[in-house]
Amino acid sequence: MGKVHVFDHPLIQHKLSYIRDQKTGTKEFRELVDEVGMLMAYEVTRDFETKDVEIETPVTKMKAQRLSGKKLALIPILRAGLGMTDGIMKLVPAARVGHVGLYRDPETLEAVEYFVKLPQDIEEREIIVVDPMLATGASAIEAIQSLKNRGANKIRFMGLIAAPEGVKALQEAHEDVDIYIAALDEKLDDHAYITPGLGDAGDRLFGTK
Ligand code: URA
């Protein structure tokens, strides 16, 4: 079963309170989501492996640590996932970025894939699927399945806010995927919005309605 990591760091919680606030406008919302993406990336990558390298400081030789192991791919789920991606890239600038686009069929309510573009060596990469809102879990489940179908095998999910329903569904569908979020909220409402949540993340990021 994938583990759930909820980041209770004061800086993340402080920024999240403004992100949630309906008085926060698009510009500030976008900046805050970017900043929280960066702060979360620091923790999400905590278990990445390092290797010893010999370097020379101006004073002497020493063994230092550099990242080793698999390279990283970020996979934002369009479109709200884009909002957190730049922040992560600030910490891991060498990461490649793939995109997965999904929409919800209004009749079946199921996630339907309309766009997938991934780095070629996806099967060799450590993958972070990014979507600020883990609501029903349908998009994340479908996106991760789509990545697995193309050979991806080391996947984690990163978001801002999750509903318990989405966490459960994702854990059941993909047992190998750990979940990293800044808050686990109360529930979904009748329209599958997270409560208390932050509203529609895509609309708030891009100023649409
Ligand atoms: N997507 C959003 O943007 N917000 C929600 O509350 C649920 C899904």
Short mmCIF file of C-alpha atoms and ligand atoms in Angstrom, two decimals:
data_model
loop_
_atom_site.label_atom_id
_atom_site.label_comp_id
_atom_site.label_asym_id
_atom_site.label_seq_id
_atom_site.Cartn_x
_atom_site.Cartn_y
_atom_site.Cartn_z
CA MET A 1 0.00 0.00 0.00
CA GLY A 2 1.37 3.42 -0.98
CA LYS A 3 2.25 5.65 1.97
CA VAL A 4 0.60 9.04 2.46
CA HIS A 5 2.93 11.90 3.45
CA VAL A 6 1.19 15.08 4.63
CA PHE A 7 3.62 18.00 4.91
CA ASP A 8 2.84 20.00 8.03
CA HIS A 9 5.79 22.39 7.66
CA PRO A 10 4.74 25.85 8.93
CA LEU A 11 5.83 27.61 5.72
CA ILE A 12 3.79 25.23 3.58
CA GLN A 13 0.73 25.54 5.84
CA HIS A 14 1.05 29.36 5.94
CA LYS A 15 1.16 29.62 2.15
CA LEU A 16 -1.61 27.05 1.78
CA SER A 17 -3.90 29.20 3.94
CA TYR A 18 -3.57 32.03 1.38
CA ILE A 19 -3.97 29.62 -1.53
CA ARG A 20 -7.27 28.42 -0.04
CA ASP A 21 -8.54 31.95 0.68
CA GLN A 22 -11.08 33.06 -1.93
CA LYS A 23 -9.77 36.64 -1.59
CA THR A 24 -6.43 35.58 -3.14
CA GLY A 25 -6.31 36.65 -6.79
CA THR A 26 -4.85 34.79 -9.77
CA LYS A 27 -1.37 36.35 -9.72
CA GLU A 28 -0.77 35.69 -6.04
CA PHE A 29 -2.41 32.25 -6.25
CA ARG A 30 -0.05 31.24 -9.06
CA GLU A 31 3.02 32.51 -7.18
CA LEU A 32 2.04 30.71 -3.99
CA VAL A 33 1.33 27.40 -5.75
CA ASP A 34 4.74 27.69 -7.42
CA GLU A 35 6.44 28.35 -4.06
CA VAL A 36 4.69 25.45 -2.34
CA GLY A 37 5.63 23.20 -5.27
CA MET A 38 9.26 24.10 -4.62
CA LEU A 39 9.05 23.58 -0.87
CA MET A 40 7.31 20.23 -1.31
CA ALA A 41 9.90 19.10 -3.87
CA TYR A 42 12.53 19.41 -1.16
CA GLU A 43 10.77 16.73 0.91
CA VAL A 44 9.48 14.57 -1.97
CA THR A 45 13.06 14.02 -3.11
CA ARG A 46 14.43 13.28 0.37
CA ASP A 47 15.05 9.59 -0.35
CA PHE A 48 16.88 10.14 -3.65
CA GLU A 49 20.19 8.32 -3.68
CA THR A 50 23.54 10.05 -3.64
CA LYS A 51 27.01 8.81 -4.47
CA ASP A 52 30.48 9.85 -3.29
CA VAL A 53 32.45 12.06 -5.63
CA GLU A 54 36.03 13.29 -5.18
CA ILE A 55 36.23 17.07 -5.38
CA GLU A 56 38.80 19.63 -4.48
CA THR A 57 37.83 22.66 -2.44
CA PRO A 58 40.16 25.67 -2.40
CA VAL A 59 41.54 24.15 0.81
CA THR A 60 41.82 20.40 0.23
CA LYS A 61 40.47 17.26 -1.41
CA MET A 62 37.30 15.71 -0.06
CA LYS A 63 34.57 13.18 -0.79
CA ALA A 64 31.27 14.99 -1.41
CA GLN A 65 27.77 13.73 -2.25
CA ARG A 66 26.03 14.11 -5.58
CA LEU A 67 22.72 12.73 -6.79
CA SER A 68 23.04 9.33 -8.37
CA GLY A 69 20.54 6.76 -9.48
CA LYS A 70 17.61 7.40 -11.71
CA LYS A 71 16.91 10.67 -13.41
CA LEU A 72 13.68 12.51 -12.75
CA ALA A 73 10.61 13.13 -14.89
CA LEU A 74 7.78 15.40 -13.78
CA ILE A 75 4.41 14.61 -15.24
CA PRO A 76 1.87 17.39 -14.64
CA ILE A 77 -1.71 16.38 -15.28
CA LEU A 78 -3.13 19.15 -17.49
CA ARG A 79 -3.91 21.71 -16.77
CA ALA A 80 -3.70 22.43 -13.03
CA GLY A 81 -0.58 20.27 -12.61
CA LEU A 82 1.35 22.90 -14.58
CA GLY A 83 0.99 25.28 -11.64
CA MET A 84 3.31 23.27 -9.39
CA THR A 85 5.79 22.13 -12.01
CA ASP A 86 7.99 25.24 -12.34
CA GLY A 87 8.49 25.31 -8.58
CA ILE A 88 9.79 21.74 -8.60
CA MET A 89 11.99 22.55 -11.61
CA LYS A 90 13.67 25.29 -9.61
CA LEU A 91 15.09 22.62 -7.31
CA VAL A 92 15.66 19.92 -9.93
CA PRO A 93 16.40 21.85 -13.13
CA ALA A 94 17.64 18.76 -14.99
CA ALA A 95 14.25 17.04 -14.69
CA ARG A 96 12.41 16.26 -17.90
CA VAL A 97 8.73 17.15 -18.16
CA GLY A 98 6.04 14.98 -19.73
CA HIS A 99 2.38 15.94 -20.03
CA VAL A 100 -0.82 13.98 -19.64
CA GLY A 101 -4.14 15.59 -20.56
CA LEU A 102 -7.40 14.16 -19.29
CA TYR A 103 -10.96 15.38 -19.20
CA ARG A 104 -13.92 14.08 -17.30
CA ASP A 105 -16.67 12.60 -19.50
CA PRO A 106 -19.81 14.44 -18.34
CA GLU A 107 -21.96 11.34 -18.72
CA THR A 108 -19.81 8.52 -17.36
CA LEU A 109 -17.76 10.87 -15.09
CA GLU A 110 -14.72 8.80 -16.08
CA ALA A 111 -11.35 10.34 -16.98
CA VAL A 112 -10.66 10.25 -20.72
CA GLU A 113 -7.12 10.76 -22.05
CA TYR A 114 -6.70 13.35 -24.86
CA PHE A 115 -2.96 14.10 -24.80
CA VAL A 116 0.19 12.23 -23.75
CA LYS A 117 3.75 13.34 -24.47
CA LEU A 118 6.51 11.77 -22.41
CA PRO A 119 10.32 11.70 -22.29
CA GLN A 120 11.55 8.78 -24.41
CA ASP A 121 13.38 7.00 -21.59
CA ILE A 122 10.39 7.10 -19.25
CA GLU A 123 11.03 3.52 -18.04
CA GLU A 124 14.44 4.57 -16.65
CA ARG A 125 13.21 7.61 -14.76
CA GLU A 126 11.97 8.34 -11.28
CA ILE A 127 8.54 9.89 -11.89
CA ILE A 128 6.53 12.48 -10.01
CA VAL A 129 2.94 12.83 -11.21
CA VAL A 130 1.73 16.31 -10.29
CA ASP A 131 -1.84 17.49 -9.77
CA PRO A 132 -2.77 19.99 -7.03
CA MET A 133 -6.12 18.35 -6.29
CA LEU A 134 -6.60 14.64 -5.55
CA ALA A 135 -10.40 14.63 -5.50
CA THR A 136 -12.07 11.39 -6.69
CA GLY A 137 -8.66 10.12 -7.76
CA ALA A 138 -9.94 9.29 -11.26
CA SER A 139 -7.46 11.52 -13.15
CA ALA A 140 -4.45 10.43 -11.11
CA ILE A 141 -5.39 6.76 -11.44
CA GLU A 142 -5.87 7.07 -15.19
CA ALA A 143 -2.69 9.13 -15.70
CA ILE A 144 -0.58 6.69 -13.69
CA GLN A 145 -2.07 3.74 -15.59
CA SER A 146 -1.23 5.46 -18.84
CA LEU A 147 2.39 5.93 -17.67
CA LYS A 148 2.66 2.31 -16.55
CA ASN A 149 1.30 1.16 -19.93
CA ARG A 150 4.26 3.00 -21.50
CA GLY A 151 6.85 1.38 -19.23
CA ALA A 152 7.06 3.74 -16.24
CA ASN A 153 7.65 1.83 -13.04
CA LYS A 154 8.86 4.14 -10.25
CA ILE A 155 6.06 6.60 -9.69
CA ARG A 156 5.06 8.93 -6.87
CA PHE A 157 2.11 11.36 -6.72
CA MET A 158 2.42 14.93 -5.51
CA GLY A 159 -0.47 17.34 -4.89
CA LEU A 160 -1.59 20.17 -2.65
CA ILE A 161 -4.88 18.96 -1.22
CA ALA A 162 -6.46 15.51 -1.18
CA ALA A 163 -9.86 14.17 -0.20
CA PRO A 164 -9.92 10.89 1.74
CA GLU A 165 -11.96 9.36 -1.11
CA GLY A 166 -9.21 10.14 -3.63
CA VAL A 167 -6.43 8.85 -1.41
CA LYS A 168 -8.29 5.56 -0.88
CA ALA A 169 -9.06 5.12 -4.57
CA LEU A 170 -5.47 5.86 -5.62
CA GLN A 171 -4.02 3.55 -2.97
CA GLU A 172 -6.31 0.75 -4.09
CA ALA A 173 -5.65 1.24 -7.80
CA HIS A 174 -1.85 1.68 -7.56
CA GLU A 175 -0.43 0.07 -4.42
CA ASP A 176 3.15 0.99 -5.35
CA VAL A 177 2.57 4.76 -5.53
CA ASP A 178 3.37 6.96 -2.51
CA ILE A 179 1.26 10.11 -2.11
CA TYR A 180 2.74 13.49 -1.06
CA ILE A 181 0.31 16.27 -0.14
CA ALA A 182 0.15 19.46 1.92
CA ALA A 183 -3.31 18.74 3.37
CA LEU A 184 -5.80 15.91 3.73
CA ASP A 185 -9.22 17.56 3.75
CA GLU A 186 -12.58 16.42 5.07
CA LYS A 187 -14.48 15.07 2.08
CA LEU A 188 -15.83 15.57 -1.44
CA ASP A 189 -19.03 17.54 -1.91
CA ASP A 190 -21.86 16.48 -4.27
CA HIS A 191 -20.03 17.98 -7.27
CA ALA A 192 -16.76 16.17 -6.45
CA TYR A 193 -15.13 19.35 -5.14
CA ILE A 194 -12.82 18.94 -2.19
CA THR A 195 -14.25 20.44 1.03
CA PRO A 196 -13.01 22.83 2.36
CA GLY A 197 -10.51 22.74 -0.54
CA LEU A 198 -9.65 25.78 -2.63
CA GLY A 199 -12.24 25.69 -5.42
CA ASP A 200 -11.23 24.89 -9.00
CA ALA A 201 -7.43 24.88 -9.10
CA GLY A 202 -7.23 25.29 -12.90
CA ASP A 203 -9.60 28.27 -12.93
CA ARG A 204 -7.80 29.95 -10.04
CA LEU A 205 -4.37 29.41 -11.64
CA PHE A 206 -5.31 30.60 -15.09
CA GLY A 207 -8.05 33.13 -14.32
CA THR A 208 -10.79 31.23 -16.16
CA LYS A 209 -14.29 30.37 -14.98
N1 URA B 1 -10.47 19.76 -8.97
C1 URA B 1 -10.33 21.01 -8.46
O1 URA B 1 -9.72 21.88 -9.10
N2 URA B 1 -10.87 21.28 -7.27
C2 URA B 1 -11.54 20.36 -6.53
O2 URA B 1 -11.98 20.67 -5.42
C3 URA B 1 -11.67 19.05 -7.07
C4 URA B 1 -11.13 18.79 -8.29
#
